[in-house]
Each structure stands twice: as C-alpha cells, then as structure tokens.
Tab-separated table of C-alpha atoms in Angstrom:
chain	number	residue	atom	x	y	z
A	13	MET	CA	-0.019	0.186	0.035
A	14	CYS	CA	2.912	2.174	0.763
A	15	LEU	CA	4.071	1.670	-2.661
A	16	ILE	CA	1.083	2.601	-4.164
A	17	LEU	CA	0.630	5.912	-2.303
A	18	GLU	CA	4.223	6.870	-3.306
A	19	ASP	CA	3.320	7.386	-7.071
A	20	HIS	CA	0.685	9.734	-6.056
A	21	ASP	CA	0.896	13.192	-5.216
A	22	GLY	CA	-1.452	15.531	-3.226
A	23	ASP	CA	-0.877	16.917	0.607
A	24	GLU	CA	-3.849	14.491	1.649
A	25	ILE	CA	-2.269	11.134	-0.054
A	26	GLN	CA	1.321	12.338	1.348
A	27	ASP	CA	-0.142	12.880	4.785
A	28	VAL	CA	-2.109	9.592	4.613
A	29	LEU	CA	1.293	7.900	3.708
A	30	ALA	CA	3.563	9.318	6.385
A	31	GLN	CA	0.828	8.319	9.107
A	32	LEU	CA	0.800	4.960	7.676
A	33	GLN	CA	4.394	4.575	7.908
A	34	GLU	CA	4.878	5.674	11.349
A	35	HIS	CA	2.278	2.951	12.288
A	36	LEU	CA	4.185	0.562	10.637
A	37	VAL	CA	7.362	1.748	12.437
A	38	LYS	CA	5.630	1.354	15.695
A	39	LEU	CA	4.319	-1.959	14.731
A	40	GLU	CA	7.962	-3.029	13.907
A	41	ASP	CA	9.434	-1.574	16.964
A	42	ALA	CA	6.807	-3.216	18.982
A	43	THR	CA	7.711	-6.787	17.399
A	44	THR	CA	11.471	-6.460	18.315
A	45	GLU	CA	10.471	-5.599	21.925
A	46	VAL	CA	11.026	-8.227	24.454
A	47	ALA	CA	7.376	-8.503	26.007
A	48	GLU	CA	7.850	-8.650	29.648
A	49	GLU	CA	5.144	-10.948	31.596
A	50	PRO	CA	2.538	-8.706	33.432
A	51	LYS	CA	1.866	-8.868	36.830
A	52	LEU	CA	-1.328	-9.895	37.314
A	53	GLY	CA	-1.526	-9.501	40.853
A	54	GLY	CA	-3.471	-13.055	40.620
A	55	GLU	CA	-0.282	-14.846	41.638
A	56	LEU	CA	-0.320	-12.974	45.118
A	57	MET	CA	-4.087	-13.609	45.300
A	58	LEU	CA	-3.794	-17.222	44.916
A	59	SER	CA	-0.792	-17.748	47.116
A	60	GLU	CA	-2.851	-16.878	50.089
A	61	LYS	CA	-4.549	-20.017	51.807
A	62	MET	CA	-8.422	-20.268	51.291
A	63	ASN	CA	-11.092	-22.690	51.043
A	64	ARG	CA	-12.897	-23.789	47.957
A	65	LEU	CA	-15.390	-21.097	48.014
A	66	GLN	CA	-12.786	-18.180	48.269
A	67	LEU	CA	-10.640	-19.796	45.646
A	68	LYS	CA	-13.714	-20.194	43.404
A	69	GLN	CA	-14.568	-16.233	43.869
A	70	LYS	CA	-10.892	-15.554	43.322
A	71	LEU	CA	-10.687	-17.106	40.041
A	72	ARG	CA	-14.341	-15.777	38.873
A	73	GLU	CA	-12.609	-12.109	39.656
A	74	LEU	CA	-9.614	-12.967	37.598
A	75	THR	CA	-11.413	-14.171	34.429
A	76	ARG	CA	-13.563	-10.757	34.651
A	77	ALA	CA	-10.464	-9.011	34.891
A	78	PRO	CA	-9.470	-7.054	31.599
A	79	LYS	CA	-6.425	-8.497	29.690
A	80	GLN	CA	-3.262	-6.204	29.643
A	81	LEU	CA	-2.522	-5.660	26.191
A	82	SER	CA	1.188	-5.560	24.952
A	83	ASN	CA	2.841	-2.909	22.957
A	84	TYR	CA	2.387	-5.020	19.725
A	85	ASP	CA	-1.500	-5.760	20.362
A	86	LYS	CA	-1.784	-1.731	21.118
A	87	ALA	CA	0.221	-0.954	17.728
A	88	ARG	CA	-1.823	-3.225	15.728
A	89	ALA	CA	-5.106	-2.033	16.869
A	90	ALA	CA	-4.212	1.376	16.239
A	91	LEU	CA	-2.752	0.434	12.530
A	92	ILE	CA	-6.279	-1.450	12.140
A	93	GLN	CA	-8.409	1.674	13.273
A	94	TYR	CA	-6.325	4.015	11.127
A	95	LEU	CA	-6.952	1.884	8.261
A	96	GLN	CA	-10.787	1.560	8.951
A	97	ASP	CA	-10.696	5.659	9.206
A	98	VAL	CA	-8.807	6.128	6.089
A	99	PHE	CA	-11.293	3.462	4.087
A	100	ASP	CA	-14.480	4.961	5.401
A	101	LYS	CA	-13.231	8.301	4.084
A	102	TYR	CA	-11.907	7.592	0.734
A	103	LEU	CA	-13.406	4.407	-0.435
A	104	ARG	CA	-16.807	4.843	-2.462
A	105	HIS	CA	-19.773	2.517	-2.224
A	106	PRO	CA	-20.483	0.884	-5.656
A	107	SER	CA	-23.855	2.375	-5.701
A	108	SER	CA	-22.576	6.088	-6.139
A	109	VAL	CA	-21.074	5.402	-9.494
A	110	PRO	CA	-22.811	5.790	-12.612
A	111	PHE	CA	-24.074	2.675	-14.465
A	112	TYR	CA	-23.009	0.544	-11.363
A	113	GLU	CA	-25.625	-1.779	-12.034
A	114	LEU	CA	-23.920	-3.298	-14.999
A	115	PHE	CA	-21.508	-4.873	-12.580
A	116	PHE	CA	-22.861	-5.257	-9.298
A	117	PHE	CA	-26.904	-6.210	-8.996
A	118	ASN	CA	-28.859	-8.136	-7.012
A	119	ASN	CA	-31.864	-8.584	-9.162
A	120	LEU	CA	-32.215	-12.501	-9.880
A	121	SER	CA	-33.855	-12.061	-13.191
A	122	ILE	CA	-30.815	-9.795	-14.375
A	123	ARG	CA	-28.473	-12.199	-13.258
A	124	GLN	CA	-29.945	-15.255	-15.029
A	125	VAL	CA	-29.950	-13.396	-18.070
A	126	LEU	CA	-26.226	-12.042	-17.769
A	127	LEU	CA	-24.569	-15.188	-16.277
A	128	GLY	CA	-26.975	-17.721	-17.125
A	129	SER	CA	-26.813	-21.475	-15.972
A	130	HIS	CA	-23.753	-23.509	-17.594
A	131	ARG	CA	-25.205	-26.734	-16.325
A	132	SER	CA	-28.967	-26.536	-18.006
A	133	ALA	CA	-27.393	-24.810	-20.852
A	134	ILE	CA	-24.803	-27.846	-21.667
A	135	HIS	CA	-27.772	-30.451	-20.689
A	136	THR	CA	-30.151	-28.711	-23.500
A	137	ALA	CA	-27.149	-28.602	-25.939
A	138	LEU	CA	-26.557	-32.361	-25.523
A	139	ASN	CA	-30.027	-33.472	-25.009
A	140	ASN	CA	-31.683	-31.561	-27.706
A	141	PRO	CA	-28.829	-30.165	-30.301
A	142	SER	CA	-31.642	-28.700	-32.580
A	143	TYR	CA	-32.145	-26.381	-29.997
A	144	TYR	CA	-29.040	-24.439	-30.911
A	145	PHE	CA	-28.218	-25.678	-34.420
A	146	HIS	CA	-31.857	-25.072	-35.777
A	147	CYS	CA	-31.649	-28.030	-38.092
A	148	ASP	CA	-34.488	-30.451	-38.970
A	149	CYS	CA	-31.927	-33.734	-39.048
A	150	CYS	CA	-31.547	-33.457	-35.264
A	151	LYS	CA	-35.248	-32.352	-34.089
A	152	LEU	CA	-37.237	-34.392	-32.109
A	153	THR	CA	-40.568	-35.080	-31.286
A	154	ASP	CA	-40.034	-36.891	-27.871
A	155	ASP	CA	-37.251	-36.088	-25.931
A	156	GLY	CA	-36.610	-39.967	-25.144
A	157	ARG	CA	-35.761	-40.587	-28.919
A	158	ILE	CA	-32.256	-41.068	-30.278
A	159	SER	CA	-31.677	-40.073	-33.964
A	160	ALA	CA	-28.630	-41.451	-35.532
A	161	SER	CA	-28.172	-37.922	-37.153
A	162	MET	CA	-27.383	-36.122	-33.868
A	163	PRO	CA	-24.106	-35.681	-32.957
A	164	ASP	CA	-21.970	-38.435	-31.460
A	165	ILE	CA	-21.458	-36.623	-28.144
A	166	SER	CA	-25.519	-36.191	-27.978
A	167	ILE	CA	-25.964	-40.069	-28.943
A	168	LEU	CA	-23.886	-40.922	-26.206
A	169	TYR	CA	-25.005	-38.538	-23.235
A	170	LYS	CA	-28.629	-39.517	-24.032
A	171	LEU	CA	-27.560	-42.967	-23.628
A	172	HIS	CA	-25.917	-41.982	-20.224
A	173	LEU	CA	-28.926	-40.645	-19.031
A	174	GLU	CA	-30.520	-44.426	-19.418
A	175	TYR	CA	-28.250	-45.459	-17.190
A	176	GLY	CA	-27.813	-45.335	-13.397
A	177	LYS	CA	-24.467	-44.103	-11.513
A	178	LEU	CA	-22.851	-46.780	-13.143
A	179	ILE	CA	-22.033	-47.465	-16.725
A	180	ASN	CA	-20.954	-50.753	-18.494
A	181	LEU	CA	-18.407	-49.369	-21.326
A	182	TYR	CA	-19.538	-52.489	-23.295
A	183	ASP	CA	-23.040	-52.057	-23.099
A	184	TRP	CA	-22.969	-48.429	-23.592
A	185	LEU	CA	-20.650	-48.848	-26.735
A	186	GLN	CA	-23.484	-52.054	-28.054
A	187	ALA	CA	-26.008	-49.406	-27.466
A	188	PHE	CA	-23.857	-46.756	-29.447
A	189	VAL	CA	-23.484	-49.384	-32.462
A	190	THR	CA	-27.091	-50.037	-32.472
A	191	ILE	CA	-27.875	-46.280	-33.505
A	192	VAL	CA	-24.832	-45.479	-35.632
A	193	ASP	CA	-24.336	-48.472	-37.459
A	194	PRO	CA	-26.237	-48.950	-40.498
A	195	TYR	CA	-25.664	-53.090	-40.951
A	196	ILE	CA	-27.531	-53.399	-37.860
A	197	ASP	CA	-31.144	-53.134	-39.241
A	198	SER	CA	-29.815	-54.407	-42.744
A	199	GLY	CA	-31.107	-57.908	-41.797
A	200	GLU	CA	-28.158	-59.653	-42.589
A	201	GLU	CA	-27.485	-62.650	-40.472
A	202	ASP	CA	-24.856	-62.326	-37.337
A	203	ALA	CA	-24.674	-58.457	-37.726
A	204	GLU	CA	-25.188	-58.044	-34.176
A	205	ASN	CA	-22.485	-60.669	-33.332
A	206	ARG	CA	-19.945	-58.818	-35.841
A	207	PRO	CA	-16.882	-57.303	-34.124
A	208	VAL	CA	-17.339	-53.403	-34.129
A	209	SER	CA	-15.589	-51.357	-37.004
A	210	PRO	CA	-13.415	-48.832	-36.394
A	211	GLU	CA	-15.238	-46.130	-38.142
A	212	VAL	CA	-17.956	-46.719	-35.614
A	213	GLN	CA	-15.733	-47.521	-32.527
A	214	TYR	CA	-13.701	-44.169	-33.218
A	215	PRO	CA	-16.632	-41.659	-32.323
A	216	PHE	CA	-17.005	-43.743	-29.240
A	217	VAL	CA	-13.481	-43.255	-28.104
A	218	ASN	CA	-13.203	-39.667	-29.479
A	219	CYS	CA	-15.843	-38.391	-26.729
A	220	ARG	CA	-13.547	-39.409	-24.212
A	221	PRO	CA	-11.965	-36.210	-23.131
A	222	ASP	CA	-15.321	-34.625	-23.572
A	223	TYR	CA	-16.909	-36.939	-20.946
A	224	GLN	CA	-13.776	-36.485	-18.620
A	225	ILE	CA	-14.306	-32.845	-18.481
A	226	PHE	CA	-18.415	-33.809	-17.375
A	227	ASP	CA	-16.767	-35.980	-14.677
A	228	HIS	CA	-18.684	-38.973	-16.108
A	229	LEU	CA	-15.408	-40.850	-16.674
A	230	THR	CA	-12.200	-41.377	-15.202
A	231	SER	CA	-8.940	-40.917	-16.931
A	232	SER	CA	-8.240	-44.546	-16.591
A	233	TRP	CA	-11.445	-45.974	-18.611
A	234	ARG	CA	-10.807	-47.539	-22.206
A	235	VAL	CA	-12.972	-49.319	-24.571
A	236	LEU	CA	-12.199	-52.921	-25.605
C-alpha cells in the first residue's frame, strides 16, 4: 500500500502515507521488544491460603479482569483503526458510481440473463442439439428418442441418461453401435455378433475427453 501511495501526489495522500509509515514503524518496534510478562496480581491472590469457595470467587474475579495488552497488540489495534478510518473516508460505495448496475446487481432475473446457467445450457445442447443448431435432422418430437443424425456426443449423452450411476462401457458401446451402425438394421445374419468396425468405434473413443470434463468418466477407462 505504501508503494502505491508513493506514486501519487497531493497533500492528503502524502499525509496518509506519512501516518501509515509511522504506524508501521511502531508496529515493527513493538515486535522487536521483549515482552515482559504482566504481573497480574493474581499470583499474589492465589498464593494465600483459602477454602474452595474463596478460591472459586478469586478465579471468577481473575476471569472478569481486563486483559493487559502488549505493545504489539496496541500498535496493531491502532494500525487497524487507522486503516478503517482511511477506508471509510476515501472508498466509495459502488452504488454511487454511474451505471454500477452493469457490474453489481442483486436482481435474480437480471443475474439469470447475464450470467446464465452453464449446467442447464450444456444439458440442453447435448439432449436436444437442434435447439441451438436449428436443423431438422436433429429435431425430436420426443425427448426420449435418439436419432442417428445427432452428434456423437449427444447420442452418448442420451444413452448415459438411461443408465444409473455406473455405466458398463461395453453395453454403452453396443447401445451406441445399434444407433449409428447401418448394418445392424440391414437384416443381415450375425450382424449383431460382428466385431465393431473402427469407423464406428472411433467416435465412441473420441468423446472420451469431453466426458472426462463432465466428470462422467475417469481417466483410466478404455474401450475393448
């Protein structure tokens, strides 16, 4: 703070700088002093012989006695009080600045418009990509339906919603294949038992970094 004030001119600022440096010097001197243990007089009070009731009363009086502050505590309290006075004098409330509503607001409706909800926006984009793409190929009449024309990450996300907390990657891959592989519905024999082609497996693997960002998968998963 002292370095900031040194770059500014003006009698008031220089006065604040001088007083601040004076408080800092007092605080530094107080830290180097050897603090003498205060003689509370309680040692003398407790040195006398007394019964249990008298001892209890003396201890109660000692707890109520004001604590003696050291020079460091006094210097620190004075510095804090001085800073409080300076801030109250020179700092302005944000509401006193024109157009402060652009940066500081407590209206919930304005906050929803300016800040938005990232989680709901991501869910809408993945669950219904036509909401942002404005295309007919991804347009769904039912939220539960999955179209092969949707982006791969949207297909995987909608399949992910059908599972619980745990997802079997092999079942997830097979469900993905039944949607994007054109040979599944071609009527060919043993189409479902045929190994997954690299062209179909690649989009599934390629979505791994995105789902790691969503915390749906850990970094140790792999596709067979």
